């Protein structure tokens, strides 16, 4: 278990920047009533990349260009990998803890 835990920790060290939230391609309507986006059928503006996340308990939205969206995609993927690795580490540590506690109890009896 110790070896597995160290391997997971090494993978964790290799993760780059992380960001929470999600990315979506959006199409929007503007406020100009005579614009094509209000026609029938509407021709919406976009697509635009939009990042959404909770920051200090508030939902934050940010419009991104293509380069920024690619960076956020990488950072969000890194965040998911980080969470998965930490979950695996907890699982391995839990199993190791059980063994160590059993071993300690045998020594004390």
JSON list of C-alpha atoms in Angstrom, two decimals:
[
{"chain": "A", "resi": 1, "resn": "UNK", "atom": "CA", "xyz": [0.00, 0.00, 0.00]},
{"chain": "A", "resi": 2, "resn": "UNK", "atom": "CA", "xyz": [2.85, 2.35, 0.76]},
{"chain": "A", "resi": 3, "resn": "UNK", "atom": "CA", "xyz": [4.31, 1.90, -2.73]},
{"chain": "A", "resi": 4, "resn": "UNK", "atom": "CA", "xyz": [0.92, 2.49, -4.35]},
{"chain": "A", "resi": 5, "resn": "UNK", "atom": "CA", "xyz": [0.42, 5.59, -2.24]},
{"chain": "A", "resi": 6, "resn": "UNK", "atom": "CA", "xyz": [3.83, 6.98, -3.22]},
{"chain": "A", "resi": 7, "resn": "UNK", "atom": "CA", "xyz": [3.13, 6.31, -6.92]},
{"chain": "A", "resi": 8, "resn": "UNK", "atom": "CA", "xyz": [-0.16, 8.20, -6.67]},
{"chain": "A", "resi": 9, "resn": "UNK", "atom": "CA", "xyz": [1.58, 11.08, -4.87]},
{"chain": "A", "resi": 10, "resn": "UNK", "atom": "CA", "xyz": [4.18, 11.24, -7.66]},
{"chain": "A", "resi": 11, "resn": "UNK", "atom": "CA", "xyz": [1.40, 11.47, -10.26]},
{"chain": "A", "resi": 12, "resn": "UNK", "atom": "CA", "xyz": [-0.19, 14.22, -8.22]},
{"chain": "A", "resi": 13, "resn": "UNK", "atom": "CA", "xyz": [3.05, 16.20, -8.28]},
{"chain": "A", "resi": 14, "resn": "UNK", "atom": "CA", "xyz": [3.02, 16.14, -12.10]},
{"chain": "A", "resi": 15, "resn": "UNK", "atom": "CA", "xyz": [-0.36, 17.84, -12.44]},
{"chain": "A", "resi": 16, "resn": "UNK", "atom": "CA", "xyz": [-0.20, 21.37, -13.80]},
{"chain": "A", "resi": 17, "resn": "UNK", "atom": "CA", "xyz": [-2.50, 24.27, -13.05]},
{"chain": "A", "resi": 18, "resn": "UNK", "atom": "CA", "xyz": [-6.04, 23.41, -11.98]},
{"chain": "A", "resi": 19, "resn": "UNK", "atom": "CA", "xyz": [-9.33, 25.24, -12.31]},
{"chain": "A", "resi": 20, "resn": "UNK", "atom": "CA", "xyz": [-12.82, 24.33, -11.22]},
{"chain": "A", "resi": 21, "resn": "UNK", "atom": "CA", "xyz": [-15.94, 24.98, -13.23]},
{"chain": "A", "resi": 22, "resn": "UNK", "atom": "CA", "xyz": [-17.13, 24.06, -16.67]},
{"chain": "A", "resi": 23, "resn": "UNK", "atom": "CA", "xyz": [-16.85, 25.24, -20.26]},
{"chain": "A", "resi": 24, "resn": "UNK", "atom": "CA", "xyz": [-19.69, 25.54, -22.73]},
{"chain": "A", "resi": 25, "resn": "UNK", "atom": "CA", "xyz": [-20.22, 26.88, -26.22]},
{"chain": "A", "resi": 26, "resn": "UNK", "atom": "CA", "xyz": [-23.01, 29.44, -26.15]},
{"chain": "A", "resi": 27, "resn": "UNK", "atom": "CA", "xyz": [-25.12, 31.22, -28.75]},
{"chain": "A", "resi": 28, "resn": "UNK", "atom": "CA", "xyz": [-26.70, 34.49, -27.61]},
{"chain": "A", "resi": 29, "resn": "UNK", "atom": "CA", "xyz": [-29.30, 37.09, -28.51]},
{"chain": "A", "resi": 30, "resn": "UNK", "atom": "CA", "xyz": [-28.39, 40.75, -28.29]},
{"chain": "A", "resi": 31, "resn": "UNK", "atom": "CA", "xyz": [-30.53, 43.67, -27.19]},
{"chain": "A", "resi": 32, "resn": "UNK", "atom": "CA", "xyz": [-31.06, 45.16, -30.66]},
{"chain": "A", "resi": 33, "resn": "UNK", "atom": "CA", "xyz": [-34.65, 44.32, -31.65]},
{"chain": "A", "resi": 34, "resn": "UNK", "atom": "CA", "xyz": [-33.95, 44.62, -35.39]},
{"chain": "A", "resi": 35, "resn": "UNK", "atom": "CA", "xyz": [-30.96, 42.24, -35.27]},
{"chain": "A", "resi": 36, "resn": "UNK", "atom": "CA", "xyz": [-30.98, 38.88, -37.08]},
{"chain": "A", "resi": 37, "resn": "UNK", "atom": "CA", "xyz": [-30.91, 37.15, -33.69]},
{"chain": "A", "resi": 38, "resn": "UNK", "atom": "CA", "xyz": [-34.54, 38.24, -33.16]},
{"chain": "A", "resi": 39, "resn": "UNK", "atom": "CA", "xyz": [-35.71, 37.15, -36.64]},
{"chain": "A", "resi": 40, "resn": "UNK", "atom": "CA", "xyz": [-37.89, 34.14, -37.37]},
{"chain": "A", "resi": 41, "resn": "UNK", "atom": "CA", "xyz": [-36.02, 31.79, -37.40]},
{"chain": "A", "resi": 42, "resn": "UNK", "atom": "CA", "xyz": [-33.40, 33.45, -35.19]},
{"chain": "A", "resi": 43, "resn": "UNK", "atom": "CA", "xyz": [-29.74, 33.51, -36.24]},
{"chain": "A", "resi": 44, "resn": "UNK", "atom": "CA", "xyz": [-28.04, 33.70, -32.87]},
{"chain": "A", "resi": 45, "resn": "UNK", "atom": "CA", "xyz": [-24.64, 35.29, -32.25]},
{"chain": "A", "resi": 46, "resn": "UNK", "atom": "CA", "xyz": [-21.76, 32.98, -31.50]},
{"chain": "A", "resi": 47, "resn": "UNK", "atom": "CA", "xyz": [-20.59, 30.46, -30.76]},
{"chain": "A", "resi": 48, "resn": "UNK", "atom": "CA", "xyz": [-18.81, 31.86, -27.72]},
{"chain": "A", "resi": 49, "resn": "UNK", "atom": "CA", "xyz": [-16.86, 29.91, -25.12]},
{"chain": "A", "resi": 50, "resn": "UNK", "atom": "CA", "xyz": [-18.14, 30.50, -21.61]},
{"chain": "A", "resi": 51, "resn": "UNK", "atom": "CA", "xyz": [-16.48, 29.40, -18.37]},
{"chain": "A", "resi": 52, "resn": "UNK", "atom": "CA", "xyz": [-18.76, 29.05, -15.33]},
{"chain": "A", "resi": 53, "resn": "UNK", "atom": "CA", "xyz": [-17.68, 28.36, -11.76]},
{"chain": "A", "resi": 54, "resn": "UNK", "atom": "CA", "xyz": [-18.54, 29.07, -8.14]},
{"chain": "A", "resi": 55, "resn": "UNK", "atom": "CA", "xyz": [-16.21, 31.68, -6.63]},
{"chain": "A", "resi": 56, "resn": "UNK", "atom": "CA", "xyz": [-16.80, 32.66, -3.00]},
{"chain": "A", "resi": 57, "resn": "UNK", "atom": "CA", "xyz": [-20.27, 31.04, -3.11]},
{"chain": "A", "resi": 58, "resn": "UNK", "atom": "CA", "xyz": [-21.28, 33.05, -6.19]},
{"chain": "A", "resi": 59, "resn": "UNK", "atom": "CA", "xyz": [-21.63, 31.84, -9.76]},
{"chain": "A", "resi": 60, "resn": "UNK", "atom": "CA", "xyz": [-19.14, 33.55, -12.05]},
{"chain": "A", "resi": 61, "resn": "UNK", "atom": "CA", "xyz": [-19.33, 33.51, -15.85]},
{"chain": "A", "resi": 62, "resn": "UNK", "atom": "CA", "xyz": [-16.55, 34.59, -18.15]},
{"chain": "A", "resi": 63, "resn": "UNK", "atom": "CA", "xyz": [-16.50, 34.73, -21.94]},
{"chain": "A", "resi": 64, "resn": "UNK", "atom": "CA", "xyz": [-13.28, 33.27, -23.35]},
{"chain": "A", "resi": 65, "resn": "UNK", "atom": "CA", "xyz": [-11.51, 33.35, -26.67]},
{"chain": "A", "resi": 66, "resn": "UNK", "atom": "CA", "xyz": [-10.37, 30.08, -28.27]},
{"chain": "A", "resi": 67, "resn": "UNK", "atom": "CA", "xyz": [-6.88, 30.14, -26.71]},
{"chain": "A", "resi": 68, "resn": "UNK", "atom": "CA", "xyz": [-8.28, 30.82, -23.24]},
{"chain": "A", "resi": 69, "resn": "UNK", "atom": "CA", "xyz": [-10.88, 28.08, -23.68]},
{"chain": "A", "resi": 70, "resn": "UNK", "atom": "CA", "xyz": [-8.15, 25.57, -24.57]},
{"chain": "A", "resi": 71, "resn": "UNK", "atom": "CA", "xyz": [-6.22, 26.51, -21.43]},
{"chain": "A", "resi": 72, "resn": "UNK", "atom": "CA", "xyz": [-9.31, 26.18, -19.26]},
{"chain": "A", "resi": 73, "resn": "UNK", "atom": "CA", "xyz": [-10.08, 22.78, -20.81]},
{"chain": "A", "resi": 74, "resn": "UNK", "atom": "CA", "xyz": [-6.62, 21.59, -19.77]},
{"chain": "A", "resi": 75, "resn": "UNK", "atom": "CA", "xyz": [-6.90, 23.10, -16.28]},
{"chain": "A", "resi": 76, "resn": "UNK", "atom": "CA", "xyz": [-10.36, 21.62, -15.68]},
{"chain": "A", "resi": 77, "resn": "UNK", "atom": "CA", "xyz": [-9.10, 18.21, -16.85]},
{"chain": "A", "resi": 78, "resn": "UNK", "atom": "CA", "xyz": [-6.17, 18.60, -14.43]},
{"chain": "A", "resi": 79, "resn": "UNK", "atom": "CA", "xyz": [-8.63, 19.38, -11.63]},
{"chain": "A", "resi": 80, "resn": "UNK", "atom": "CA", "xyz": [-10.62, 16.22, -12.40]},
{"chain": "A", "resi": 81, "resn": "UNK", "atom": "CA", "xyz": [-7.41, 14.16, -12.45]},
{"chain": "A", "resi": 82, "resn": "UNK", "atom": "CA", "xyz": [-6.35, 15.75, -9.15]},
{"chain": "A", "resi": 83, "resn": "UNK", "atom": "CA", "xyz": [-9.66, 14.83, -7.52]},
{"chain": "A", "resi": 84, "resn": "UNK", "atom": "CA", "xyz": [-9.48, 11.27, -8.85]},
{"chain": "A", "resi": 85, "resn": "UNK", "atom": "CA", "xyz": [-5.92, 10.81, -7.58]},
{"chain": "A", "resi": 86, "resn": "UNK", "atom": "CA", "xyz": [-6.79, 12.16, -4.12]},
{"chain": "A", "resi": 87, "resn": "UNK", "atom": "CA", "xyz": [-9.77, 9.79, -3.98]},
{"chain": "A", "resi": 88, "resn": "UNK", "atom": "CA", "xyz": [-7.47, 6.88, -4.88]},
{"chain": "A", "resi": 89, "resn": "UNK", "atom": "CA", "xyz": [-4.97, 8.01, -2.24]},
{"chain": "A", "resi": 90, "resn": "UNK", "atom": "CA", "xyz": [-7.73, 8.06, 0.39]},
{"chain": "A", "resi": 91, "resn": "UNK", "atom": "CA", "xyz": [-8.77, 4.55, -0.60]},
{"chain": "A", "resi": 92, "resn": "UNK", "atom": "CA", "xyz": [-5.21, 3.21, -0.39]},
{"chain": "A", "resi": 93, "resn": "UNK", "atom": "CA", "xyz": [-4.61, 5.03, 2.90]},
{"chain": "A", "resi": 94, "resn": "UNK", "atom": "CA", "xyz": [-7.83, 3.59, 4.32]},
{"chain": "A", "resi": 95, "resn": "UNK", "atom": "CA", "xyz": [-6.76, 0.04, 3.49]},
{"chain": "A", "resi": 96, "resn": "UNK", "atom": "CA", "xyz": [-3.29, 0.66, 4.90]},
{"chain": "A", "resi": 97, "resn": "UNK", "atom": "CA", "xyz": [-4.80, 2.13, 8.06]},
{"chain": "A", "resi": 98, "resn": "UNK", "atom": "CA", "xyz": [-6.90, -0.98, 8.63]},
{"chain": "A", "resi": 99, "resn": "UNK", "atom": "CA", "xyz": [-3.82, -3.20, 8.30]},
{"chain": "A", "resi": 100, "resn": "UNK", "atom": "CA", "xyz": [-1.70, -0.99, 10.55]},
{"chain": "A", "resi": 101, "resn": "UNK", "atom": "CA", "xyz": [-4.38, -0.87, 13.24]},
{"chain": "A", "resi": 102, "resn": "UNK", "atom": "CA", "xyz": [-4.82, -4.67, 13.13]},
{"chain": "A", "resi": 103, "resn": "UNK", "atom": "CA", "xyz": [-1.05, -5.12, 13.32]},
{"chain": "A", "resi": 104, "resn": "UNK", "atom": "CA", "xyz": [-0.84, -2.71, 16.24]},
{"chain": "A", "resi": 105, "resn": "UNK", "atom": "CA", "xyz": [-3.67, -4.48, 18.06]},
{"chain": "A", "resi": 106, "resn": "UNK", "atom": "CA", "xyz": [-1.91, -7.86, 17.66]},
{"chain": "A", "resi": 107, "resn": "UNK", "atom": "CA", "xyz": [1.30, -6.40, 19.11]},
{"chain": "A", "resi": 108, "resn": "UNK", "atom": "CA", "xyz": [-0.55, -4.98, 22.12]},
{"chain": "A", "resi": 109, "resn": "UNK", "atom": "CA", "xyz": [-2.36, -8.24, 22.91]}
]
